[in-house]
XYZ file of C-alpha atoms in Angstrom:
523
model
C -76.787 -28.880 17.243
C -80.283 -30.369 17.716
C -80.145 -31.095 21.458
C -82.311 -28.569 23.373
C -80.689 -26.396 26.054
C -77.130 -27.382 25.161
C -74.267 -25.709 23.391
C -73.703 -26.853 19.809
C -70.745 -29.086 19.103
C -68.073 -26.973 17.403
C -67.309 -29.556 14.728
C -71.019 -29.970 13.955
C -71.373 -26.199 13.672
C -68.359 -25.975 11.363
C -69.796 -28.717 9.130
C -73.047 -26.717 9.037
C -71.211 -23.698 7.571
C -69.167 -25.803 5.146
C -72.395 -27.265 3.730
C -74.182 -23.900 3.304
C -75.224 -22.974 -0.245
C -75.267 -19.235 0.466
C -71.667 -18.189 -0.314
C -71.815 -15.024 1.811
C -73.084 -16.764 4.942
C -70.660 -19.605 4.308
C -67.791 -17.098 4.061
C -68.836 -15.313 7.276
C -69.097 -18.583 9.161
C -65.719 -19.827 7.955
C -64.146 -16.492 8.878
C -65.594 -16.745 12.387
C -64.066 -20.209 12.761
C -60.703 -19.142 11.275
C -60.371 -16.585 14.083
C -60.654 -19.250 16.789
C -59.534 -22.559 15.290
C -56.276 -24.445 15.076
C -55.116 -27.981 14.286
C -57.421 -30.204 12.263
C -60.342 -27.805 12.615
C -58.295 -25.073 10.906
C -57.458 -27.575 8.136
C -61.197 -28.020 7.601
C -61.665 -24.242 7.360
C -58.811 -23.914 4.848
C -60.188 -26.824 2.777
C -63.591 -25.108 2.620
C -62.224 -21.666 1.634
C -62.039 -22.162 -2.096
C -62.885 -18.810 -3.699
C -60.579 -15.745 -3.420
C -63.029 -13.677 -1.361
C -63.436 -16.375 1.268
C -59.707 -17.119 1.258
C -58.937 -13.451 1.826
C -61.084 -13.330 4.948
C -60.012 -16.749 6.235
C -56.270 -16.320 5.608
C -56.241 -12.996 7.455
C -57.253 -14.747 10.694
C -55.811 -18.204 10.101
C -52.212 -17.036 9.583
C -51.855 -16.070 13.248
C -52.901 -19.562 14.432
C -51.471 -21.733 11.663
C -48.783 -24.381 12.033
C -45.746 -24.033 9.724
C -47.298 -26.509 7.304
C -50.625 -24.687 7.314
C -48.853 -21.346 6.848
C -46.980 -22.715 3.812
C -50.293 -23.858 2.408
C -51.807 -20.389 2.906
C -48.806 -18.766 1.185
C -49.086 -21.159 -1.755
C -52.786 -20.395 -2.131
C -52.072 -16.642 -2.096
C -49.387 -17.051 -4.788
C -51.997 -18.734 -7.005
C -54.359 -15.742 -6.931
C -54.739 -13.992 -10.276
C -55.453 -10.392 -9.244
C -52.089 -8.647 -8.586
C -53.472 -6.112 -6.082
C -55.261 -8.813 -4.104
C -52.165 -11.038 -4.198
C -49.810 -8.251 -3.097
C -51.945 -7.102 -0.147
C -52.426 -10.696 1.023
C -48.678 -11.406 0.807
C -47.898 -8.168 2.660
C -50.122 -9.224 5.567
C -48.309 -12.573 5.757
C -44.739 -11.211 5.808
C -44.653 -10.893 9.587
C -45.098 -14.667 9.916
C -42.586 -15.650 7.229
C -38.806 -15.969 7.252
C -35.952 -17.265 5.122
C -36.577 -18.342 1.565
C -40.347 -18.265 1.986
C -40.272 -14.588 3.005
C -37.823 -13.682 0.225
C -40.079 -15.321 -2.381
C -43.131 -13.454 -1.032
C -41.290 -10.107 -1.137
C -40.075 -10.769 -4.682
C -43.584 -11.686 -5.844
C -45.077 -8.564 -4.258
C -42.488 -6.259 -5.849
C -42.997 -7.964 -9.217
C -46.751 -7.370 -8.905
C -46.443 -3.611 -8.277
C -46.113 -2.500 -11.942
C -49.077 -4.717 -12.833
C -51.393 -2.974 -10.394
C -53.545 -0.179 -11.901
C -52.224 3.323 -11.229
C -55.347 4.140 -9.203
C -54.517 1.372 -6.682
C -50.743 1.774 -6.706
C -50.416 4.069 -3.676
C -52.676 1.833 -1.578
C -50.567 -1.190 -2.506
C -47.324 0.618 -1.643
C -48.618 1.901 1.694
C -49.675 -1.651 2.567
C -46.363 -3.201 1.558
C -43.645 -0.671 2.489
C -44.016 -0.694 6.316
C -43.371 -4.461 6.260
C -40.130 -4.337 4.244
C -36.474 -3.934 5.083
C -34.762 -0.775 3.752
C -33.238 -2.382 0.646
C -36.503 -4.173 -0.146
C -38.446 -0.925 0.269
C -36.125 0.896 -2.149
C -36.777 -1.757 -4.807
C -40.523 -1.643 -4.159
C -40.585 2.140 -4.534
C -38.787 1.987 -7.874
C -41.233 -0.637 -9.118
C -44.240 1.203 -7.734
C -43.365 4.509 -9.371
C -43.277 2.937 -12.843
C -46.773 4.241 -13.587
C -48.466 4.467 -16.983
C -50.250 7.801 -16.478
C -47.318 10.183 -16.950
C -45.538 12.440 -14.458
C -48.779 13.782 -12.968
C -49.888 10.285 -12.001
C -46.418 9.532 -10.644
C -46.482 12.665 -8.464
C -49.888 11.604 -7.135
C -48.414 8.273 -6.032
C -45.324 9.950 -4.541
C -47.506 12.290 -2.483
C -49.591 9.366 -1.208
C -46.496 7.486 0.029
C -44.558 10.603 1.117
C -43.846 9.233 4.590
C -41.677 6.504 3.034
C -39.654 8.688 0.639
C -36.474 10.779 0.967
C -36.516 14.586 0.879
C -35.045 15.047 -2.657
C -37.741 12.855 -4.219
C -40.457 14.866 -2.445
C -38.901 18.198 -3.452
C -38.916 17.136 -7.118
C -42.517 15.985 -6.815
C -43.505 19.360 -5.304
C -41.893 21.089 -8.279
C -43.994 18.972 -10.665
C -47.280 18.868 -8.740
C -48.810 21.209 -11.311
C -48.676 18.358 -13.840
C -51.598 16.663 -12.060
C -54.588 17.369 -14.286
C -57.450 17.006 -11.800
C -57.664 19.983 -9.443
C -58.979 17.999 -6.482
C -56.197 15.420 -6.830
C -53.666 18.229 -7.197
C -54.898 19.845 -3.975
C -54.642 16.539 -2.123
C -51.059 16.111 -3.336
C -50.177 19.637 -2.159
C -51.636 18.843 1.251
C -49.699 15.608 1.584
C -46.403 17.052 0.360
C -46.548 20.047 2.723
C -46.142 17.927 5.861
C -42.633 18.375 7.220
C -41.544 20.310 4.134
C -38.398 22.412 3.938
C -38.233 25.859 2.367
C -37.441 24.597 -1.147
C -40.449 22.319 -1.220
C -42.700 24.976 0.337
C -41.733 27.395 -2.448
C -42.749 24.859 -5.104
C -46.045 24.143 -3.312
C -46.935 27.845 -3.096
C -46.562 28.038 -6.871
C -48.790 24.953 -7.216
C -51.488 26.506 -5.014
C -51.675 29.437 -7.444
C -52.796 26.982 -10.163
C -55.980 26.126 -8.220
C -59.067 27.959 -9.494
C -61.395 27.352 -6.531
C -60.792 30.134 -3.943
C -61.875 27.922 -1.036
C -59.543 25.137 -2.058
C -56.766 27.692 -2.515
C -57.372 29.112 0.973
C -57.360 25.643 2.517
C -54.121 24.667 0.789
C -52.422 27.966 1.714
C -53.327 27.384 5.363
C -51.884 23.872 5.210
C -48.679 25.052 3.561
C -48.395 27.966 6.021
C -48.534 25.580 8.954
C -45.233 23.987 7.889
C -43.665 27.012 6.213
C -40.642 28.872 7.621
C -41.633 31.760 9.902
C -40.646 34.435 7.404
C -43.043 33.047 4.748
C -45.992 32.325 7.028
C -47.507 35.853 7.447
C -47.972 36.403 3.708
C -49.494 32.939 3.200
C -51.914 33.439 6.100
C -52.883 36.931 4.901
C -53.599 35.643 1.378
C -55.745 32.759 2.667
C -57.590 35.136 4.997
C -58.308 37.580 2.160
C -59.792 34.764 0.077
C -62.159 33.726 2.869
C -63.141 37.285 3.801
C -64.068 37.908 0.168
C -66.238 34.776 0.163
C -68.073 35.694 3.372
C -68.474 39.348 2.394
C -70.144 38.184 -0.826
C -72.656 36.267 1.300
C -71.490 32.777 0.395
C -71.965 30.313 3.265
C -71.274 26.688 2.417
C -69.852 23.718 4.297
C -66.753 23.984 2.093
C -66.012 27.318 3.793
C -65.691 25.502 7.097
C -63.171 23.077 5.599
C -61.077 26.039 4.470
C -61.513 27.937 7.754
C -60.596 25.109 10.107
C -56.859 24.796 9.262
C -56.474 28.598 9.066
C -57.888 29.599 12.457
C -54.956 28.439 14.633
C -52.623 30.613 12.523
C -54.598 33.847 12.942
C -54.008 36.607 15.478
C -56.881 38.268 17.342
C -57.132 41.093 14.824
C -57.478 38.680 11.918
C -60.170 36.699 13.752
C -62.046 39.969 14.324
C -61.768 40.679 10.583
C -63.379 37.323 9.830
C -66.147 38.003 12.339
C -66.889 41.362 10.681
C -66.993 39.741 7.221
C -70.084 37.700 7.995
C -68.355 34.384 8.702
C -71.141 32.081 9.931
C -68.928 29.773 12.009
C -69.149 31.857 15.181
C -68.383 29.126 17.680
C -65.205 28.220 15.778
C -64.103 31.859 15.775
C -64.779 32.206 19.513
C -62.133 29.613 20.399
C -59.452 31.826 18.787
C -60.874 35.302 19.382
C -60.046 38.056 21.854
C -62.630 38.406 24.683
C -64.107 41.593 23.204
C -64.614 39.827 19.864
C -66.493 36.997 21.595
C -68.859 39.604 23.059
C -69.520 40.800 19.503
C -70.051 37.213 18.316
C -72.749 36.672 20.952
C -74.454 39.895 19.874
C -74.303 38.779 16.227
C -75.850 35.409 17.093
C -78.695 37.018 19.053
C -79.509 39.668 16.454
C -82.969 38.919 14.968
C -81.848 39.923 11.466
C -78.539 38.002 11.550
C -79.681 35.459 8.986
C -78.892 32.547 11.310
C -81.383 29.763 11.860
C -83.006 29.736 15.293
C -82.713 25.954 15.298
C -79.255 25.819 16.921
C -79.432 29.078 18.860
C -79.242 27.516 22.334
C -76.429 25.174 21.307
C -74.419 28.067 19.862
C -74.990 30.298 22.892
C -73.875 27.590 25.297
C -70.641 27.183 23.309
C -70.005 30.922 23.024
C -70.565 31.597 26.721
C -67.589 29.471 27.651
C -65.303 31.931 25.829
C -66.809 35.151 27.226
C -64.900 37.317 29.703
C -66.122 36.951 33.284
C -67.935 40.283 33.308
C -70.211 39.241 30.431
C -70.591 35.539 31.163
C -73.169 35.792 33.952
C -75.563 38.005 31.969
C -75.265 35.810 28.875
C -75.905 32.704 30.977
C -78.993 34.351 32.510
C -80.232 35.082 28.976
C -79.624 31.467 27.898
C -81.419 30.037 30.936
C -84.399 32.299 30.246
C -84.676 30.684 26.781
C -84.597 27.088 28.040
C -87.662 24.864 27.841
C -88.092 21.247 28.974
C -86.950 18.933 26.208
C -84.982 21.626 24.357
C -81.790 21.953 26.392
C -78.617 21.907 24.286
C -76.101 19.139 24.934
C -73.407 21.764 25.464
C -75.226 23.198 28.494
C -73.712 20.456 30.654
C -70.316 22.124 30.243
C -71.669 25.299 31.857
C -73.218 23.606 34.901
C -70.064 23.664 37.101
C -69.791 27.440 36.548
C -73.416 28.386 37.353
C -74.177 30.495 40.411
C -76.586 29.066 42.976
C -79.213 31.516 41.744
C -78.726 30.334 38.162
C -79.072 26.698 39.251
C -82.407 27.561 40.918
C -83.545 29.377 37.757
C -82.539 26.424 35.572
C -84.394 23.971 37.836
C -87.558 25.960 37.208
C -87.145 25.427 33.452
C -86.137 21.775 33.570
C -87.937 18.546 32.948
C -86.776 15.280 34.559
C -84.090 14.714 31.908
C -82.675 18.200 32.346
C -82.627 17.843 36.114
C -80.196 15.001 35.591
C -77.888 17.391 33.675
C -77.952 19.670 36.717
C -77.336 16.689 39.002
C -73.837 17.649 40.235
C -75.222 20.994 41.494
C -78.493 19.744 42.988
C -79.121 19.298 46.667
C -80.300 15.937 48.040
C -83.962 17.086 48.197
C -83.753 18.262 44.590
C -82.309 14.912 43.488
C -85.100 13.069 45.317
C -87.679 15.289 43.612
C -86.076 14.611 40.223
C -86.200 10.901 40.986
C -89.927 11.112 41.742
C -90.495 13.158 38.584
C -88.842 10.456 36.473
C -91.723 8.094 37.279
C -94.116 10.479 35.517
C -92.388 10.129 32.128
C -94.676 8.275 29.733
C -91.928 6.844 27.527
C -90.773 3.673 29.280
C -87.314 3.631 27.683
C -86.569 7.226 28.740
C -88.076 6.626 32.173
C -85.996 3.550 32.995
C -82.891 5.128 31.490
C -83.241 8.152 33.773
C -83.893 6.007 36.826
C -80.757 4.002 36.066
C -78.622 7.134 35.812
C -80.123 8.581 38.987
C -79.384 5.457 41.000
C -75.732 6.490 41.009
C -76.619 9.813 42.701
C -78.961 8.478 45.359
C -78.313 6.550 48.519
C -79.085 2.828 48.471
C -82.455 3.268 50.134
C -84.270 3.698 46.819
C -82.492 0.970 44.863
C -85.024 -1.685 45.877
C -87.749 0.633 44.619
C -86.084 0.936 41.209
C -85.492 -2.812 40.928
C -89.122 -3.490 41.786
C -90.306 -0.906 39.249
C -88.210 -2.369 36.437
C -89.058 -5.967 37.351
C -92.740 -5.125 37.033
C -92.469 -4.006 33.390
C -94.748 -6.306 31.425
C -92.966 -6.430 28.076
C -89.973 -8.794 28.456
C -87.803 -6.926 25.943
C -88.348 -3.548 27.623
C -87.830 -5.207 31.019
C -84.570 -6.765 29.835
C -83.250 -3.477 28.427
C -84.024 -1.727 31.713
C -82.474 -4.395 33.955
C -79.465 -4.858 31.684
C -78.693 -1.157 32.035
C -79.338 -1.172 35.771
C -77.060 -4.136 36.519
C -74.072 -2.160 35.233
C -74.457 0.649 37.810
C -75.709 -1.024 40.977
C -73.293 -1.695 43.866
C -71.231 -4.886 43.575
C -73.227 -6.691 46.259
C -76.443 -6.260 44.233
C -75.131 -7.063 40.765
C -75.709 -10.820 40.941
C -79.376 -10.391 41.866
C -80.064 -7.793 39.160
C -78.144 -9.836 36.563
C -80.294 -12.891 37.367
C -83.406 -10.772 36.783
C -81.975 -9.527 33.477
C -81.227 -13.110 32.405
C -84.779 -14.166 33.239
C -86.149 -11.227 31.245
C -83.948 -12.013 28.230
C -85.071 -15.644 28.335
C -88.698 -14.510 28.173
C -88.318 -12.182 25.177
C -90.831 -13.031 22.462
C -89.454 -13.979 19.049
C -86.634 -16.490 18.845
C -84.276 -14.192 16.928
C -84.605 -11.261 19.332
C -84.413 -13.626 22.323
C -81.146 -15.067 20.991
C -79.818 -11.550 20.367
C -80.552 -10.445 23.952
C -79.088 -13.587 25.514
C -75.919 -13.382 23.414
C -75.435 -9.718 24.277
C -75.936 -10.463 27.960
C -73.518 -13.399 27.891
C -70.515 -11.341 26.810
C -69.657 -10.078 30.318
C -71.271 -12.623 32.641
C -69.393 -14.860 35.102
C -68.647 -18.340 33.752
C -71.653 -20.199 35.205
C -74.245 -17.631 34.120
C -72.490 -17.161 30.794
C -72.928 -20.840 29.962
C -76.593 -20.700 30.965
C -77.175 -17.634 28.769
C -75.387 -19.248 25.823
C -77.313 -22.504 26.172
C -80.592 -20.592 26.150
C -79.365 -18.517 23.188
C -78.512 -21.715 21.283
C -82.003 -23.046 21.973
C -83.477 -19.791 20.686
C -81.358 -19.923 17.505
C -82.533 -23.472 16.791
C -86.115 -22.185 17.049
C -85.632 -19.492 14.373
C -87.717 -20.554 11.391
C -86.023 -18.564 8.636
C -82.896 -20.452 7.591
C -80.908 -17.351 6.582
C -81.654 -15.548 9.851
C -80.783 -18.707 11.773
C -77.444 -19.012 9.959
C -76.589 -15.357 10.641
C -77.217 -15.878 14.345
C -74.903 -18.919 14.340
C -72.205 -16.746 12.744
C -72.517 -14.275 15.640
C -72.619 -17.154 18.122
C -69.295 -18.750 17.131
C -66.986 -16.165 18.823
C -68.889 -16.582 22.111
C -68.414 -20.340 22.387
C -65.829 -21.719 24.813
C -62.701 -23.054 23.091
C -62.884 -26.558 24.453
């Protein structure tokens, strides 16, 4: 590891991690080696993983590469763990590699551990274990897992969390008893989980459970979820009740993020008249309503958003208008787009405007160009003529921020003919700061034609090698190495290794070696 301009020896690097005093860095280094080692080197990793946290991370990777003897060793170490949840989840991850008596013993140990796991972790343990079991094993695991200490309410909570693994009668009984869950938030979550794929009997029980919820928003959200899976004859009443709850909230002037959570599952179930009712109630989520509204309602939504006394913040006005315009009927869209363009200023264009660009008239494109800075001209790129693109390219050079300037030039290269590529390369190569120069050239090399990539990549490598500060230099070289051809990749890695050796702070140096391990060639 001390030879300049050479890759570190893998065994030397592994010994470096084994000898580290910092347990977290040691664990990270051993985990990195477990993901790429086999044979005697993997034995060394397993020998060094002595505490449960390190073993957990190491075993997860090592099992896929282990010999039968090494796998038996890993299984034995897992069996010796004292925490039942940790032991069960580790055994579950190993089951795919085990067979015969070894697999049977692991399954038996996991099932035996289930009742010992705290009720709060029981559903997580079951969902980890059950997909890896045969049908008869799963049935035994479910019986063991449902032996909870917190009463029927806690048992129903677990049943709801593992509903995908359980038969219909068990879920129907749980729906009947969901009201026994004391905490309202937990009860609502159980209702949500049990409603998926429910039959009429279960839906009936869940509707009764929803009525026990005090929070009107939570009740509306749960009714919408139940309505989604309910038989057609029950759905209208459920939707109408949820809608009435939300309309009452909005009419009272309450506008909170929780309203959006309740509104989102309900909207796909509403007809145009019900969406119009929400719009009239003062619902603030206009762009969500527009996606489900009749064209005439969208016209009203735009008017609401533009009204000076609407109570909406002006901060997201342009973003909202751009989203609403896409839902307007053709006769209103052009005027609304003209109004939006008239409000645009350089540096304040909404991200959603790009979706409107293909639908602009030529006159609207010309109007937008007059209100665009260099960045916005790039948004209009697909509709710009060649002279306009050339002008935008020239304007990019006037941007004071070097990162924005080079980023725009890189994106414009794809729209211009090759005649200006040399100009861009020369501009980026002349950047004085090596880090900024590297960032610019690294971005450019990904978009230039294939016959120019080697030359631009060589410039990027030279820039990365000149970055000041050993840690940042190593970071740039390692990032560059990930997708280089073999010869340049080795050069970049050798220079990165040299930079890591030059890092003075021992912790920072060790962290860089951790990141370096996955990049090293296997041999």
